[in-house]
PDB file of C-alpha atoms in Angstrom:
ATOM      1  CA  UNK S   1      -0.040  -0.023   0.032  1.00  0.00           C
ATOM      2  CA  UNK S   2       1.447   3.371  -1.057  1.00  0.00           C
ATOM      3  CA  UNK S   3       0.460   6.753   0.149  1.00  0.00           C
ATOM      4  CA  UNK S   4       1.879  10.250  -0.256  1.00  0.00           C
ATOM      5  CA  UNK S   5       2.098  12.971   2.406  1.00  0.00           C
ATOM      6  CA  UNK S   6       3.662  16.322   3.061  1.00  0.00           C
ATOM      7  CA  UNK S   7       6.636  16.334   5.465  1.00  0.00           C
ATOM      8  CA  UNK S   8       6.025  18.225   8.625  1.00  0.00           C
ATOM      9  CA  UNK S   9       9.400  19.569   9.779  1.00  0.00           C
ATOM     10  CA  UNK S  10      11.701  16.603   9.970  1.00  0.00           C
ATOM     11  CA  UNK S  11       8.900  14.258  11.152  1.00  0.00           C
ATOM     12  CA  UNK S  12      10.119  11.318   9.135  1.00  0.00           C
ATOM     13  CA  UNK S  13      10.542   8.234  11.301  1.00  0.00           C
ATOM     14  CA  UNK S  14      13.875   6.443  11.064  1.00  0.00           C
ATOM     15  CA  UNK S  15      14.036   2.714  10.253  1.00  0.00           C
ATOM     16  CA  UNK S  16      15.123   1.987  13.813  1.00  0.00           C
ATOM     17  CA  UNK S  17      12.059   3.587  15.429  1.00  0.00           C
ATOM     18  CA  UNK S  18       9.727   2.132  12.847  1.00  0.00           C
ATOM     19  CA  UNK S  19      11.013  -1.304  13.731  1.00  0.00           C
ATOM     20  CA  UNK S  20       9.444  -0.935  17.167  1.00  0.00           C
ATOM     21  CA  UNK S  21       6.036  -1.828  15.817  1.00  0.00           C
ATOM     22  CA  UNK S  22       7.453  -5.157  14.408  1.00  0.00           C
ATOM     23  CA  UNK S  23      10.643  -6.897  15.187  1.00  0.00           C
ATOM     24  CA  UNK S  24      12.690  -5.851  12.173  1.00  0.00           C
ATOM     25  CA  UNK S  25      16.424  -6.180  12.675  1.00  0.00           C
ATOM     26  CA  UNK S  26      17.979  -3.861  10.092  1.00  0.00           C
ATOM     27  CA  UNK S  27      21.039  -4.964   8.177  1.00  0.00           C
ATOM     28  CA  UNK S  28      23.279  -2.449   6.366  1.00  0.00           C
ATOM     29  CA  UNK S  29      23.488  -3.249   2.650  1.00  0.00           C
ATOM     30  CA  UNK S  30      26.806  -3.055   0.737  1.00  0.00           C
ATOM     31  CA  UNK S  31      27.617   0.214  -0.988  1.00  0.00           C
ATOM     32  CA  UNK S  32      29.950   1.203  -3.816  1.00  0.00           C
ATOM     33  CA  UNK S  33      31.292   4.126  -1.785  1.00  0.00           C
ATOM     34  CA  UNK S  34      33.609   4.461   1.217  1.00  0.00           C
ATOM     35  CA  UNK S  35      35.959   6.866   2.769  1.00  0.00           C
ATOM     36  CA  UNK S  36      36.298  10.134   0.922  1.00  0.00           C
ATOM     37  CA  UNK S  37      34.659   8.668  -2.164  1.00  0.00           C
ATOM     38  CA  UNK S  38      31.034   9.572  -1.390  1.00  0.00           C
ATOM     39  CA  UNK S  39      29.606  11.652  -4.234  1.00  0.00           C
ATOM     40  CA  UNK S  40      26.560  13.679  -3.163  1.00  0.00           C
ATOM     41  CA  UNK S  41      23.831  15.895  -4.647  1.00  0.00           C
ATOM     42  CA  UNK S  42      23.210  18.971  -2.453  1.00  0.00           C
ATOM     43  CA  UNK S  43      24.860  16.973   0.377  1.00  0.00           C
ATOM     44  CA  UNK S  44      22.709  13.804  -0.116  1.00  0.00           C
ATOM     45  CA  UNK S  45      24.386  10.543  -0.840  1.00  0.00           C
ATOM     46  CA  UNK S  46      23.568   6.860  -0.728  1.00  0.00           C
ATOM     47  CA  UNK S  47      25.000   6.762   2.785  1.00  0.00           C
ATOM     48  CA  UNK S  48      21.952   8.640   3.980  1.00  0.00           C
ATOM     49  CA  UNK S  49      18.679   7.180   5.217  1.00  0.00           C
ATOM     50  CA  UNK S  50      15.226   8.672   4.769  1.00  0.00           C
ATOM     51  CA  UNK S  51      15.211  10.564   8.058  1.00  0.00           C
ATOM     52  CA  UNK S  52      18.484  12.372   7.175  1.00  0.00           C
ATOM     53  CA  UNK S  53      17.337  13.147   3.549  1.00  0.00           C
ATOM     54  CA  UNK S  54      14.095  14.569   4.990  1.00  0.00           C
ATOM     55  CA  UNK S  55      15.976  16.964   7.133  1.00  0.00           C
ATOM     56  CA  UNK S  56      18.279  17.970   4.203  1.00  0.00           C
ATOM     57  CA  UNK S  57      15.273  18.682   1.983  1.00  0.00           C
ATOM     58  CA  UNK S  58      13.650  20.816   4.740  1.00  0.00           C
ATOM     59  CA  UNK S  59      16.871  22.756   5.271  1.00  0.00           C
ATOM     60  CA  UNK S  60      17.400  23.329   1.562  1.00  0.00           C
ATOM     61  CA  UNK S  61      13.848  24.576   0.973  1.00  0.00           C
ATOM     62  CA  UNK S  62      13.959  27.253   3.658  1.00  0.00           C
ATOM     63  CA  UNK S  63      14.683  29.818   0.907  1.00  0.00           C
ATOM     64  CA  UNK S  64      11.762  28.457  -1.172  1.00  0.00           C
ATOM     65  CA  UNK S  65       8.607  29.315   0.887  1.00  0.00           C
ATOM     66  CA  UNK S  66       6.231  27.975  -1.816  1.00  0.00           C
ATOM     67  CA  UNK S  67       7.893  24.608  -2.073  1.00  0.00           C
ATOM     68  CA  UNK S  68       7.120  21.717   0.292  1.00  0.00           C
ATOM     69  CA  UNK S  69       8.838  18.315   0.198  1.00  0.00           C
ATOM     70  CA  UNK S  70       6.536  15.242  -0.131  1.00  0.00           C
ATOM     71  CA  UNK S  71       7.090  11.602   0.874  1.00  0.00           C
ATOM     72  CA  UNK S  72       5.518   8.453  -0.470  1.00  0.00           C
ATOM     73  CA  UNK S  73       5.089   5.729   2.140  1.00  0.00           C
ATOM     74  CA  UNK S  74       4.634   2.035   1.888  1.00  0.00           C
ATOM     75  CA  UNK S  75       3.809  -0.704   4.410  1.00  0.00           C
ATOM     76  CA  UNK S  76       6.363  -3.376   5.105  1.00  0.00           C
ATOM     77  CA  UNK S  77       4.801  -6.701   4.035  1.00  0.00           C
ATOM     78  CA  UNK S  78       1.605  -7.293   5.976  1.00  0.00           C
ATOM     79  CA  UNK S  79       2.823  -5.464   9.089  1.00  0.00           C
ATOM     80  CA  UNK S  80       1.761  -2.063  10.373  1.00  0.00           C
ATOM     81  CA  UNK S  81       5.300  -0.651   9.818  1.00  0.00           C
ATOM     82  CA  UNK S  82       5.318   2.115   7.192  1.00  0.00           C
ATOM     83  CA  UNK S  83       8.389   3.736   5.673  1.00  0.00           C
ATOM     84  CA  UNK S  84       9.334   6.281   3.070  1.00  0.00           C
ATOM     85  CA  UNK S  85      10.073   4.797  -0.287  1.00  0.00           C
ATOM     86  CA  UNK S  86      10.345   8.160  -2.119  1.00  0.00           C
ATOM     87  CA  UNK S  87      10.861  11.803  -1.235  1.00  0.00           C
ATOM     88  CA  UNK S  88      10.656  14.690  -3.642  1.00  0.00           C
ATOM     89  CA  UNK S  89      10.278  18.370  -3.967  1.00  0.00           C
ATOM     90  CA  UNK S  90       9.467  20.776  -6.806  1.00  0.00           C
ATOM     91  CA  UNK S  91      10.244  24.479  -6.808  1.00  0.00           C
ATOM     92  CA  UNK S  92       8.741  26.808  -9.488  1.00  0.00           C
ATOM     93  CA  UNK S  93      10.885  29.029 -11.606  1.00  0.00           C
ATOM     94  CA  UNK S  94      11.288  32.665 -10.299  1.00  0.00           C
ATOM     95  CA  UNK S  95      13.151  35.812 -11.457  1.00  0.00           C
ATOM     96  CA  UNK S  96      16.300  34.593  -9.793  1.00  0.00           C
ATOM     97  CA  UNK S  97      16.078  30.803  -9.952  1.00  0.00           C
ATOM     98  CA  UNK S  98      15.001  28.283 -12.555  1.00  0.00           C
ATOM     99  CA  UNK S  99      12.522  25.546 -11.860  1.00  0.00           C
ATOM    100  CA  UNK S 100      14.107  22.773  -9.789  1.00  0.00           C
ATOM    101  CA  UNK S 101      12.968  19.254  -8.690  1.00  0.00           C
ATOM    102  CA  UNK S 102      14.672  16.481  -6.763  1.00  0.00           C
ATOM    103  CA  UNK S 103      13.790  12.994  -5.738  1.00  0.00           C
ATOM    104  CA  UNK S 104      15.379  10.236  -3.658  1.00  0.00           C
ATOM    105  CA  UNK S 105      14.356   6.603  -3.557  1.00  0.00           C
ATOM    106  CA  UNK S 106      14.857   4.322  -0.476  1.00  0.00           C
ATOM    107  CA  UNK S 107      15.304   0.738   0.532  1.00  0.00           C
ATOM    108  CA  UNK S 108      12.990  -0.767   3.179  1.00  0.00           C
ATOM    109  CA  UNK S 109      13.646  -0.540   7.012  1.00  0.00           C
ATOM    110  CA  UNK S 110      15.010  -4.138   6.812  1.00  0.00           C
ATOM    111  CA  UNK S 111      17.963  -2.717   4.852  1.00  0.00           C
ATOM    112  CA  UNK S 112      18.262   0.540   6.721  1.00  0.00           C
ATOM    113  CA  UNK S 113      15.897   2.677   4.602  1.00  0.00           C
ATOM    114  CA  UNK S 114      18.914   4.013   2.668  1.00  0.00           C
ATOM    115  CA  UNK S 115      18.847   6.151  -0.523  1.00  0.00           C
ATOM    116  CA  UNK S 116      19.844   4.205  -3.657  1.00  0.00           C
ATOM    117  CA  UNK S 117      18.695   6.459  -6.501  1.00  0.00           C
ATOM    118  CA  UNK S 118      18.948  10.323  -6.246  1.00  0.00           C
ATOM    119  CA  UNK S 119      18.148  12.721  -9.046  1.00  0.00           C
ATOM    120  CA  UNK S 120      18.082  16.527  -9.317  1.00  0.00           C
ATOM    121  CA  UNK S 121      16.705  18.569 -12.192  1.00  0.00           C
ATOM    122  CA  UNK S 122      18.150  22.044 -11.844  1.00  0.00           C
ATOM    123  CA  UNK S 123      17.023  24.871 -14.188  1.00  0.00           C
ATOM    124  CA  UNK S 124      18.806  28.228 -14.523  1.00  0.00           C
ATOM    125  CA  UNK S 125      17.157  31.596 -14.878  1.00  0.00           C
ATOM    126  CA  UNK S 126      17.625  32.897 -18.389  1.00  0.00           C
ATOM    127  CA  UNK S 127      19.972  35.762 -17.333  1.00  0.00           C
ATOM    128  CA  UNK S 128      21.955  33.494 -14.989  1.00  0.00           C
ATOM    129  CA  UNK S 129      22.812  30.586 -17.319  1.00  0.00           C
ATOM    130  CA  UNK S 130      26.412  29.495 -16.926  1.00  0.00           C
ATOM    131  CA  UNK S 131      28.571  28.661 -19.953  1.00  0.00           C
ATOM    132  CA  UNK S 132      29.276  25.006 -20.730  1.00  0.00           C
ATOM    133  CA  UNK S 133      32.899  25.560 -19.750  1.00  0.00           C
ATOM    134  CA  UNK S 134      31.931  27.054 -16.427  1.00  0.00           C
ATOM    135  CA  UNK S 135      29.532  24.258 -15.652  1.00  0.00           C
ATOM    136  CA  UNK S 136      32.018  21.552 -16.567  1.00  0.00           C
ATOM    137  CA  UNK S 137      34.462  23.203 -14.256  1.00  0.00           C
ATOM    138  CA  UNK S 138      32.060  23.344 -11.351  1.00  0.00           C
ATOM    139  CA  UNK S 139      31.162  19.693 -11.835  1.00  0.00           C
ATOM    140  CA  UNK S 140      34.835  18.497 -12.047  1.00  0.00           C
ATOM    141  CA  UNK S 141      35.753  20.675  -8.998  1.00  0.00           C
ATOM    142  CA  UNK S 142      33.058  18.834  -7.000  1.00  0.00           C
ATOM    143  CA  UNK S 143      33.317  15.293  -8.275  1.00  0.00           C
ATOM    144  CA  UNK S 144      36.752  14.963  -9.877  1.00  0.00           C
ATOM    145  CA  UNK S 145      37.839  13.875 -13.311  1.00  0.00           C
ATOM    146  CA  UNK S 146      34.973  12.159 -15.124  1.00  0.00           C
ATOM    147  CA  UNK S 147      35.221   8.737 -16.725  1.00  0.00           C
ATOM    148  CA  UNK S 148      34.036  10.262 -20.031  1.00  0.00           C
ATOM    149  CA  UNK S 149      32.344  13.308 -21.516  1.00  0.00           C
ATOM    150  CA  UNK S 150      29.992  13.090 -24.486  1.00  0.00           C
ATOM    151  CA  UNK S 151      26.341  13.135 -25.529  1.00  0.00           C
ATOM    152  CA  UNK S 152      25.853  16.311 -23.517  1.00  0.00           C
ATOM    153  CA  UNK S 153      26.878  14.483 -20.349  1.00  0.00           C
ATOM    154  CA  UNK S 154      29.651  14.004 -17.816  1.00  0.00           C
ATOM    155  CA  UNK S 155      29.798  10.311 -16.861  1.00  0.00           C
ATOM    156  CA  UNK S 156      31.316   9.094 -13.626  1.00  0.00           C
ATOM    157  CA  UNK S 157      31.420   5.327 -13.241  1.00  0.00           C
ATOM    158  CA  UNK S 158      32.640   3.646 -10.008  1.00  0.00           C
ATOM    159  CA  UNK S 159      34.152   0.329  -9.585  1.00  0.00           C
ATOM    160  CA  UNK S 160      36.289  -1.247  -6.897  1.00  0.00           C
ATOM    161  CA  UNK S 161      36.163   1.892  -4.860  1.00  0.00           C
ATOM    162  CA  UNK S 162      37.524   4.198  -7.611  1.00  0.00           C
ATOM    163  CA  UNK S 163      36.249   6.232 -10.574  1.00  0.00           C
ATOM    164  CA  UNK S 164      36.647   4.093 -13.716  1.00  0.00           C
ATOM    165  CA  UNK S 165      39.217   5.478 -16.134  1.00  0.00           C
ATOM    166  CA  UNK S 166      39.181   5.064 -19.930  1.00  0.00           C
ATOM    167  CA  UNK S 167      42.202   7.257 -20.343  1.00  0.00           C
ATOM    168  CA  UNK S 168      40.436  10.307 -21.718  1.00  0.00           C
ATOM    169  CA  UNK S 169      42.210  13.637 -21.248  1.00  0.00           C
ATOM    170  CA  UNK S 170      40.387  16.933 -21.527  1.00  0.00           C
ATOM    171  CA  UNK S 171      41.528  20.523 -21.728  1.00  0.00           C
ATOM    172  CA  UNK S 172      38.901  23.081 -20.768  1.00  0.00           C
ATOM    173  CA  UNK S 173      38.205  23.784 -24.431  1.00  0.00           C
ATOM    174  CA  UNK S 174      38.441  20.065 -25.324  1.00  0.00           C
ATOM    175  CA  UNK S 175      35.878  19.207 -22.670  1.00  0.00           C
ATOM    176  CA  UNK S 176      33.324  21.544 -24.240  1.00  0.00           C
ATOM    177  CA  UNK S 177      33.961  20.052 -27.690  1.00  0.00           C
ATOM    178  CA  UNK S 178      33.576  16.519 -26.244  1.00  0.00           C
ATOM    179  CA  UNK S 179      30.394  17.465 -24.442  1.00  0.00           C
ATOM    180  CA  UNK S 180      28.689  18.447 -27.711  1.00  0.00           C
ATOM    181  CA  UNK S 181      29.917  15.344 -29.535  1.00  0.00           C
ATOM    182  CA  UNK S 182      28.828  11.688 -29.261  1.00  0.00           C
ATOM    183  CA  UNK S 183      30.857   9.791 -26.620  1.00  0.00           C
ATOM    184  CA  UNK S 184      34.268   8.788 -27.975  1.00  0.00           C
ATOM    185  CA  UNK S 185      33.912   5.244 -29.571  1.00  0.00           C
ATOM    186  CA  UNK S 186      37.111   4.103 -27.946  1.00  0.00           C
ATOM    187  CA  UNK S 187      35.826   5.130 -24.524  1.00  0.00           C
ATOM    188  CA  UNK S 188      32.560   3.359 -25.157  1.00  0.00           C
ATOM    189  CA  UNK S 189      34.330   0.133 -26.122  1.00  0.00           C
ATOM    190  CA  UNK S 190      36.676   0.365 -23.111  1.00  0.00           C
ATOM    191  CA  UNK S 191      33.593   0.494 -20.816  1.00  0.00           C
ATOM    192  CA  UNK S 192      32.421  -2.987 -21.941  1.00  0.00           C
ATOM    193  CA  UNK S 193      33.754  -5.957 -19.849  1.00  0.00           C
ATOM    194  CA  UNK S 194      35.684  -8.952 -21.194  1.00  0.00           C
ATOM    195  CA  UNK S 195      32.374 -10.867 -21.470  1.00  0.00           C
ATOM    196  CA  UNK S 196      30.957  -8.254 -23.832  1.00  0.00           C
ATOM    197  CA  UNK S 197      28.538  -6.962 -21.201  1.00  0.00           C
ATOM    198  CA  UNK S 198      27.433  -3.377 -22.018  1.00  0.00           C
ATOM    199  CA  UNK S 199      28.711  -0.389 -20.184  1.00  0.00           C
ATOM    200  CA  UNK S 200      26.730   1.596 -17.568  1.00  0.00           C
ATOM    201  CA  UNK S 201      25.705   4.208 -20.202  1.00  0.00           C
ATOM    202  CA  UNK S 202      22.858   1.924 -21.434  1.00  0.00           C
ATOM    203  CA  UNK S 203      21.907   0.952 -17.888  1.00  0.00           C
ATOM    204  CA  UNK S 204      21.803   4.571 -16.833  1.00  0.00           C
ATOM    205  CA  UNK S 205      19.507   5.623 -19.628  1.00  0.00           C
ATOM    206  CA  UNK S 206      17.237   2.581 -19.052  1.00  0.00           C
ATOM    207  CA  UNK S 207      17.036   3.407 -15.320  1.00  0.00           C
ATOM    208  CA  UNK S 208      16.260   7.126 -16.003  1.00  0.00           C
ATOM    209  CA  UNK S 209      13.441   6.138 -18.344  1.00  0.00           C
ATOM    210  CA  UNK S 210      11.828   3.786 -15.776  1.00  0.00           C
ATOM    211  CA  UNK S 211       8.604   5.403 -14.667  1.00  0.00           C
ATOM    212  CA  UNK S 212       8.718   3.458 -11.351  1.00  0.00           C
ATOM    213  CA  UNK S 213      12.246   3.335  -9.921  1.00  0.00           C
ATOM    214  CA  UNK S 214      11.418   0.671  -7.263  1.00  0.00           C
ATOM    215  CA  UNK S 215      14.190  -1.360  -5.740  1.00  0.00           C
ATOM    216  CA  UNK S 216      13.002  -4.549  -7.398  1.00  0.00           C
ATOM    217  CA  UNK S 217      12.771  -2.862 -10.800  1.00  0.00           C
ATOM    218  CA  UNK S 218      16.278  -1.368 -10.626  1.00  0.00           C
ATOM    219  CA  UNK S 219      17.754  -4.629  -9.190  1.00  0.00           C
ATOM    220  CA  UNK S 220      17.052  -6.132 -12.626  1.00  0.00           C
ATOM    221  CA  UNK S 221      19.062  -3.385 -14.287  1.00  0.00           C
ATOM    222  CA  UNK S 222      21.860  -3.809 -11.764  1.00  0.00           C
ATOM    223  CA  UNK S 223      22.565  -7.335 -13.180  1.00  0.00           C
ATOM    224  CA  UNK S 224      23.649  -5.871 -16.493  1.00  0.00           C
ATOM    225  CA  UNK S 225      25.613  -2.925 -15.053  1.00  0.00           C
ATOM    226  CA  UNK S 226      29.357  -3.212 -15.594  1.00  0.00           C
ATOM    227  CA  UNK S 227      30.081  -0.855 -12.673  1.00  0.00           C
ATOM    228  CA  UNK S 228      29.236  -0.603  -9.010  1.00  0.00           C
ATOM    229  CA  UNK S 229      27.688   2.848  -9.130  1.00  0.00           C
ATOM    230  CA  UNK S 230      27.428   5.944 -11.293  1.00  0.00           C
ATOM    231  CA  UNK S 231      26.951   9.600 -11.227  1.00  0.00           C
ATOM    232  CA  UNK S 232      25.718  11.369 -14.413  1.00  0.00           C
ATOM    233  CA  UNK S 233      25.422  15.080 -15.069  1.00  0.00           C
ATOM    234  CA  UNK S 234      23.409  15.923 -18.226  1.00  0.00           C
ATOM    235  CA  UNK S 235      23.725  19.545 -19.424  1.00  0.00           C
ATOM    236  CA  UNK S 236      20.996  20.915 -21.708  1.00  0.00           C
ATOM    237  CA  UNK S 237      21.523  23.977 -24.007  1.00  0.00           C
ATOM    238  CA  UNK S 238      20.340  27.370 -22.816  1.00  0.00           C
ATOM    239  CA  UNK S 239      19.400  30.547 -24.581  1.00  0.00           C
ATOM    240  CA  UNK S 240      22.660  30.708 -26.419  1.00  0.00           C
ATOM    241  CA  UNK S 241      24.648  27.790 -27.903  1.00  0.00           C
ATOM    242  CA  UNK S 242      27.421  27.990 -25.284  1.00  0.00           C
ATOM    243  CA  UNK S 243      25.081  28.347 -22.278  1.00  0.00           C
ATOM    244  CA  UNK S 244      23.541  25.726 -20.072  1.00  0.00           C
ATOM    245  CA  UNK S 245      19.741  26.022 -19.473  1.00  0.00           C
ATOM    246  CA  UNK S 246      19.381  22.981 -17.309  1.00  0.00           C
ATOM    247  CA  UNK S 247      21.549  20.398 -15.405  1.00  0.00           C
ATOM    248  CA  UNK S 248      20.201  16.932 -14.461  1.00  0.00           C
ATOM    249  CA  UNK S 249      22.214  15.126 -11.847  1.00  0.00           C
ATOM    250  CA  UNK S 250      21.668  11.362 -11.298  1.00  0.00           C
ATOM    251  CA  UNK S 251      23.389   9.185  -8.654  1.00  0.00           C
ATOM    252  CA  UNK S 252      22.688   5.418  -8.585  1.00  0.00           C
ATOM    253  CA  UNK S 253      24.394   2.970  -6.237  1.00  0.00           C
ATOM    254  CA  UNK S 254      24.042  -0.400  -7.942  1.00  0.00           C
ATOM    255  CA  UNK S 255      25.989  -2.222  -5.243  1.00  0.00           C
ATOM    256  CA  UNK S 256      23.558  -1.009  -2.573  1.00  0.00           C
ATOM    257  CA  UNK S 257      20.510  -1.825  -4.821  1.00  0.00           C
ATOM    258  CA  UNK S 258      21.649  -5.463  -5.254  1.00  0.00           C
ATOM    259  CA  UNK S 259      22.491  -5.974  -1.627  1.00  0.00           C
ATOM    260  CA  UNK S 260      19.354  -4.308  -0.298  1.00  0.00           C
ATOM    261  CA  UNK S 261      17.153  -6.153  -2.668  1.00  0.00           C
ATOM    262  CA  UNK S 262      18.479  -9.463  -1.261  1.00  0.00           C
ATOM    263  CA  UNK S 263      18.112  -8.297   2.310  1.00  0.00           C
ATOM    264  CA  UNK S 264      14.598  -7.026   1.802  1.00  0.00           C
ATOM    265  CA  UNK S 265      13.507 -10.157   0.075  1.00  0.00           C
ATOM    266  CA  UNK S 266      14.749 -12.346   2.844  1.00  0.00           C
ATOM    267  CA  UNK S 267      13.149 -10.085   5.472  1.00  0.00           C
ATOM    268  CA  UNK S 268       9.804 -10.095   3.710  1.00  0.00           C
ATOM    269  CA  UNK S 269       9.887 -13.937   3.441  1.00  0.00           C
ATOM    270  CA  UNK S 270      10.672 -14.181   7.145  1.00  0.00           C
ATOM    271  CA  UNK S 271       7.811 -11.724   7.977  1.00  0.00           C
ATOM    272  CA  UNK S 272       5.438 -13.715   5.908  1.00  0.00           C
ATOM    273  CA  UNK S 273       6.529 -16.964   7.729  1.00  0.00           C
ATOM    274  CA  UNK S 274       6.034 -15.276  11.083  1.00  0.00           C
ATOM    275  CA  UNK S 275       2.700 -13.925  10.106  1.00  0.00           C
ATOM    276  CA  UNK S 276       1.457 -17.366   8.945  1.00  0.00           C
ATOM    277  CA  UNK S 277       2.611 -18.950  12.254  1.00  0.00           C
ATOM    278  CA  UNK S 278       0.994 -16.260  14.365  1.00  0.00           C
ATOM    279  CA  UNK S 279      -2.240 -16.631  12.450  1.00  0.00           C
ATOM    280  CA  UNK S 280      -2.182 -20.394  12.784  1.00  0.00           C
ATOM    281  CA  UNK S 281      -1.360 -20.081  16.528  1.00  0.00           C
ATOM    282  CA  UNK S 282      -4.390 -17.897  17.263  1.00  0.00           C
ATOM    283  CA  UNK S 283      -6.894 -20.114  15.410  1.00  0.00           C
ATOM    284  CA  UNK S 284      -9.521 -21.742  17.705  1.00  0.00           C
ATOM    285  CA  UNK S 285      -8.990 -25.413  18.560  1.00  0.00           C
ATOM    286  CA  UNK S 286     -11.083 -27.900  16.731  1.00  0.00           C
TER     287      UNK S 286
END
């Protein structure tokens, strides 16, 4: 059962407190990120649970009085435990700020209620649109050297605790040229594994196109991802050819998705088992 509600302050309940209604023993799922390598979008990463993301949304929106974050909740199995599966906000365009929206999707309380898919659609006011070169510089200053640039995107693929390298070198001017061209064929081939499995470029686009980014749905995509996680920054043209009108940031932790899907599946099976035993135990004697 799904339901949507407005967040009241930081009233989201953590997985730990939700577990009080039913004996859920949370397990922390694996993640592709550790140490200093924890890419984030406005401070939110896959290391954050729903309670923390709710607080971050509330803090970020203090300067947007007409925007309120919303959460979609779901019940865990047949229990009375509810948890946030999705949080999002939408801010309308204004004189000083373009339209903006953001969403984060979460695992169940059995796997810590962690974020696994985070996306931000950031518009720029017409008179405040950065140049492509400026935007590339901002992105690389925050996230480091990308795996590849092309198709209007900066691709960051993560594997084995590092950003995957396909030996692409970019000057500031060369990065702008690469951005407006298709991804380099040599880079695309280098992103395939030895078994011919496709790169995360295809998996990324498929995941973005999914209308429902549920854990189960994305777990299927994870099986064909030749990386542990990705960060994608897509830059759309603005009022002038060299300007950026919109930037879409997408962060997906495939390792967390695969691990959480397994944990959640096992927890739901155990809950169903317990529920059946309880039901049987309270039946009248014949």
